[in-house]
Amino acid sequence: MDYFLKPTDRLEKFLLQNKNRVEGETKTQIKEMIALLNGLGMNFTYENVAEMFPEKIIGRMELARFLTEKGMVRTEEEAFDTYIGDSGEKRAYVERSVHCASMKKVIAEILEADGVPVLAHVFNYSFPPHERNYERNYLIKTFVQEGGLAIEAFYSPYMEALQQYLYLFCARKRGLGVSAGSDFHGFFEHDSLECRYPAAIACLLGQMAREKRGIVWDDERGGE
């Protein structure tokens, strides 16, 4: 994730290139899922889904809402649990072929735009069970080496003990800032943080961004 970016032509070009690539890969994934759903007795097309969401990129959230609105499933949760989720029954799940920019490239672009690179939900990445701790620590170490400045420690799906571990061990041990997130993706997702987030920590990311831009913070005047 990134915070406090300064918009630039270079950044816009980089983001558009990656956006177009991800959109294409997502469209292929959704079309393949629809083919599987039709093979299970449903009858609709990608274009039908797109007509319902003319202003949106069609992803799994939109597909789940379409299935619910058309009465093919009872709820969006059922759509994910039974058909299109990456866990559950996975009757029509297709893994997306993702070709994203490297961590090194993304961090470099964020730093170039005077932003703060943040590593999101550290405990959500899929690693082999017997290598999980090593791979997670290696991920954080690589993130820091490439110029990363903070990790998402306060994250609503995480229990308080895990949040404290991320804050006290992962972040403070490595001199990183921390951020908070609700993981909101729309429709039936939670839209609040649902956990305590120290105000002093919330100010740290902004302070990092100001320091990168050479702005001196003045407590009495609020900055200059």
XYZ file of C-alpha atoms in Angstrom:
224
model
C 0.000 0.000 0.000
C 1.029 3.619 -0.289
C 0.194 6.736 1.660
C 0.666 10.477 1.021
C 1.722 10.199 -2.624
C 2.366 13.297 -4.684
C 0.705 12.779 -8.115
C 3.212 12.909 -10.986
C 3.080 12.040 -14.694
C 5.544 9.218 -14.098
C 3.431 7.735 -11.313
C 0.247 8.025 -13.367
C 1.868 6.163 -16.273
C 3.128 3.408 -13.961
C -0.272 2.975 -12.304
C -2.162 2.908 -15.608
C 0.152 0.271 -17.055
C -0.396 -2.002 -14.073
C -4.123 -1.229 -13.875
C -4.658 -2.231 -17.507
C -2.709 -5.454 -17.053
C -4.587 -6.456 -13.892
C -7.954 -5.602 -15.477
C -7.193 -7.878 -18.414
C -6.149 -10.748 -16.156
C -9.239 -10.271 -13.983
C -11.557 -10.284 -17.009
C -10.065 -13.590 -18.163
C -10.502 -15.063 -14.671
C -14.153 -13.997 -14.407
C -15.012 -15.316 -17.875
C -13.527 -18.700 -16.968
C -15.515 -18.750 -13.716
C -18.712 -17.941 -15.610
C -18.038 -20.839 -17.984
C -17.736 -23.169 -14.976
C -20.895 -21.745 -13.381
C -22.805 -22.289 -16.624
C -21.505 -25.839 -16.661
C -23.151 -26.261 -13.253
C -26.544 -25.260 -14.626
C -26.530 -21.463 -14.557
C -27.064 -19.465 -17.733
C -25.556 -15.991 -18.174
C -22.650 -14.173 -19.819
C -19.880 -11.806 -18.811
C -21.771 -9.068 -20.648
C -24.812 -9.654 -18.422
C -22.688 -8.965 -15.345
C -21.074 -5.914 -16.949
C -24.517 -4.460 -17.724
C -25.385 -4.559 -14.028
C -22.162 -2.730 -13.081
C -21.436 -0.323 -15.972
C -19.066 1.844 -13.925
C -17.042 -0.936 -12.300
C -14.252 -3.335 -13.129
C -15.908 -6.751 -13.010
C -14.320 -8.865 -10.309
C -15.494 -11.575 -7.953
C -17.367 -9.106 -5.740
C -19.469 -7.971 -8.703
C -19.995 -11.562 -9.832
C -21.198 -12.523 -6.348
C -23.640 -9.611 -6.277
C -24.925 -10.542 -9.758
C -25.545 -14.147 -8.705
C -27.444 -12.916 -5.643
C -29.529 -10.340 -7.497
C -30.512 -12.925 -10.117
C -31.514 -15.472 -7.473
C -28.828 -17.993 -8.405
C -27.554 -17.931 -4.815
C -29.149 -16.634 -1.629
C -26.292 -14.401 -0.476
C -22.927 -13.073 -1.599
C -21.359 -15.185 1.126
C -22.895 -18.304 -0.420
C -21.482 -17.340 -3.813
C -17.993 -17.237 -2.339
C -18.319 -20.208 0.015
C -19.802 -22.533 -2.596
C -18.529 -21.331 -5.946
C -16.017 -18.526 -6.465
C -14.083 -18.116 -3.214
C -10.466 -19.209 -2.856
C -11.583 -21.288 0.129
C -14.707 -23.355 0.709
C -16.121 -25.693 -1.937
C -14.538 -23.792 -4.866
C -16.923 -25.343 -7.419
C -16.254 -22.598 -9.961
C -13.069 -21.025 -8.633
C -10.329 -20.085 -11.080
C -7.045 -18.696 -9.831
C -6.095 -15.450 -11.499
C -2.859 -15.319 -13.440
C -1.196 -12.263 -11.922
C 1.773 -10.499 -13.456
C 2.323 -7.526 -11.182
C 5.273 -5.205 -10.896
C 7.973 -6.383 -8.498
C 8.075 -5.237 -4.886
C 11.307 -3.400 -5.650
C 9.717 -1.491 -8.532
C 6.559 -0.588 -6.616
C 8.476 0.668 -3.575
C 10.799 2.694 -5.798
C 7.833 4.377 -7.518
C 6.169 5.192 -4.183
C 9.373 6.675 -2.776
C 9.932 8.645 -5.986
C 6.495 10.196 -5.432
C 7.404 11.047 -1.805
C 4.956 8.465 -0.482
C 5.205 5.969 2.367
C 5.336 2.284 1.239
C 3.395 0.010 3.613
C 3.352 -3.806 3.629
C -0.293 -4.892 3.938
C -1.768 -7.699 6.120
C 1.492 -9.555 6.753
C -0.235 -12.731 7.968
C -2.514 -13.111 4.938
C 0.010 -14.338 2.380
C -0.011 -17.991 1.365
C 3.165 -19.822 2.317
C 3.765 -23.579 2.754
C 2.929 -24.427 6.404
C 6.408 -25.759 7.195
C 8.053 -22.626 5.742
C 5.532 -20.012 6.858
C 7.567 -18.264 9.569
C 10.743 -18.203 7.491
C 8.970 -16.897 4.384
C 7.085 -14.236 6.343
C 10.248 -12.970 8.018
C 12.057 -13.021 4.676
C 9.218 -11.006 3.117
C 9.449 -8.328 5.807
C 13.257 -8.282 5.604
C 13.157 -7.870 1.817
C 10.502 -5.157 2.102
C 12.739 -3.179 4.461
C 15.848 -3.695 2.318
C 14.009 -2.367 -0.731
C 13.012 0.811 1.116
C 9.691 -0.074 2.759
C 8.813 2.173 5.692
C 5.833 0.643 7.532
C 3.651 -2.446 7.972
C -0.082 -2.799 8.510
C -0.217 -3.892 12.150
C -3.737 -2.841 13.150
C -6.017 -4.809 10.837
C -9.627 -5.654 11.698
C -9.526 -9.436 10.979
C -6.522 -9.840 13.307
C -6.923 -10.590 17.010
C -5.517 -8.028 19.438
C -2.606 -10.298 20.418
C -1.530 -10.571 16.782
C -1.800 -6.807 16.332
C 0.422 -6.285 19.360
C 2.935 -8.805 18.001
C 3.102 -6.984 14.669
C 3.430 -3.615 16.372
C 5.857 -4.495 19.156
C 8.002 -7.088 17.398
C 7.822 -6.783 13.631
C 7.560 -3.006 13.426
C 9.485 -1.656 16.417
C 12.286 -4.212 16.092
C 12.930 -3.033 12.540
C 12.260 0.657 13.113
C 9.148 0.625 10.933
C 6.025 2.717 11.162
C 2.631 1.024 11.320
C -0.720 1.591 9.657
C -4.279 0.385 10.204
C -6.859 -0.962 7.783
C -10.363 -2.436 7.723
C -9.794 -4.503 4.534
C -13.003 -3.027 3.098
C -13.682 -4.263 -0.456
C -17.363 -3.421 -0.807
C -20.832 -4.949 -0.504
C -20.909 -7.268 2.520
C -17.383 -6.534 3.785
C -16.815 -4.801 7.117
C -16.142 -1.102 6.688
C -14.752 -0.167 10.094
C -11.394 -0.817 11.715
C -12.970 -2.636 14.691
C -9.843 -2.303 16.808
C -7.999 0.310 18.846
C -5.405 2.302 16.976
C -3.162 4.652 19.022
C -3.435 8.238 17.794
C 0.327 8.768 18.134
C 0.938 5.915 15.702
C -1.576 7.353 13.258
C 0.481 10.541 13.104
C 3.725 8.715 12.331
C 3.024 7.951 8.662
C 2.201 11.579 8.008
C 5.382 12.601 9.794
C 7.392 10.224 7.592
C 5.886 11.770 4.473
C 6.557 15.306 5.688
C 10.177 14.478 6.484
C 10.644 12.989 3.012
C 9.472 16.295 1.565
C 11.656 18.378 3.853
C 8.720 19.819 5.811
C 9.515 20.738 9.408
C 6.658 20.037 11.800
C 5.898 22.721 14.366
C 3.702 21.597 17.280
C 2.483 25.122 18.020
C 1.668 26.208 14.475
C 0.763 22.784 13.086
C 3.606 22.644 10.575
C 5.268 24.899 8.043
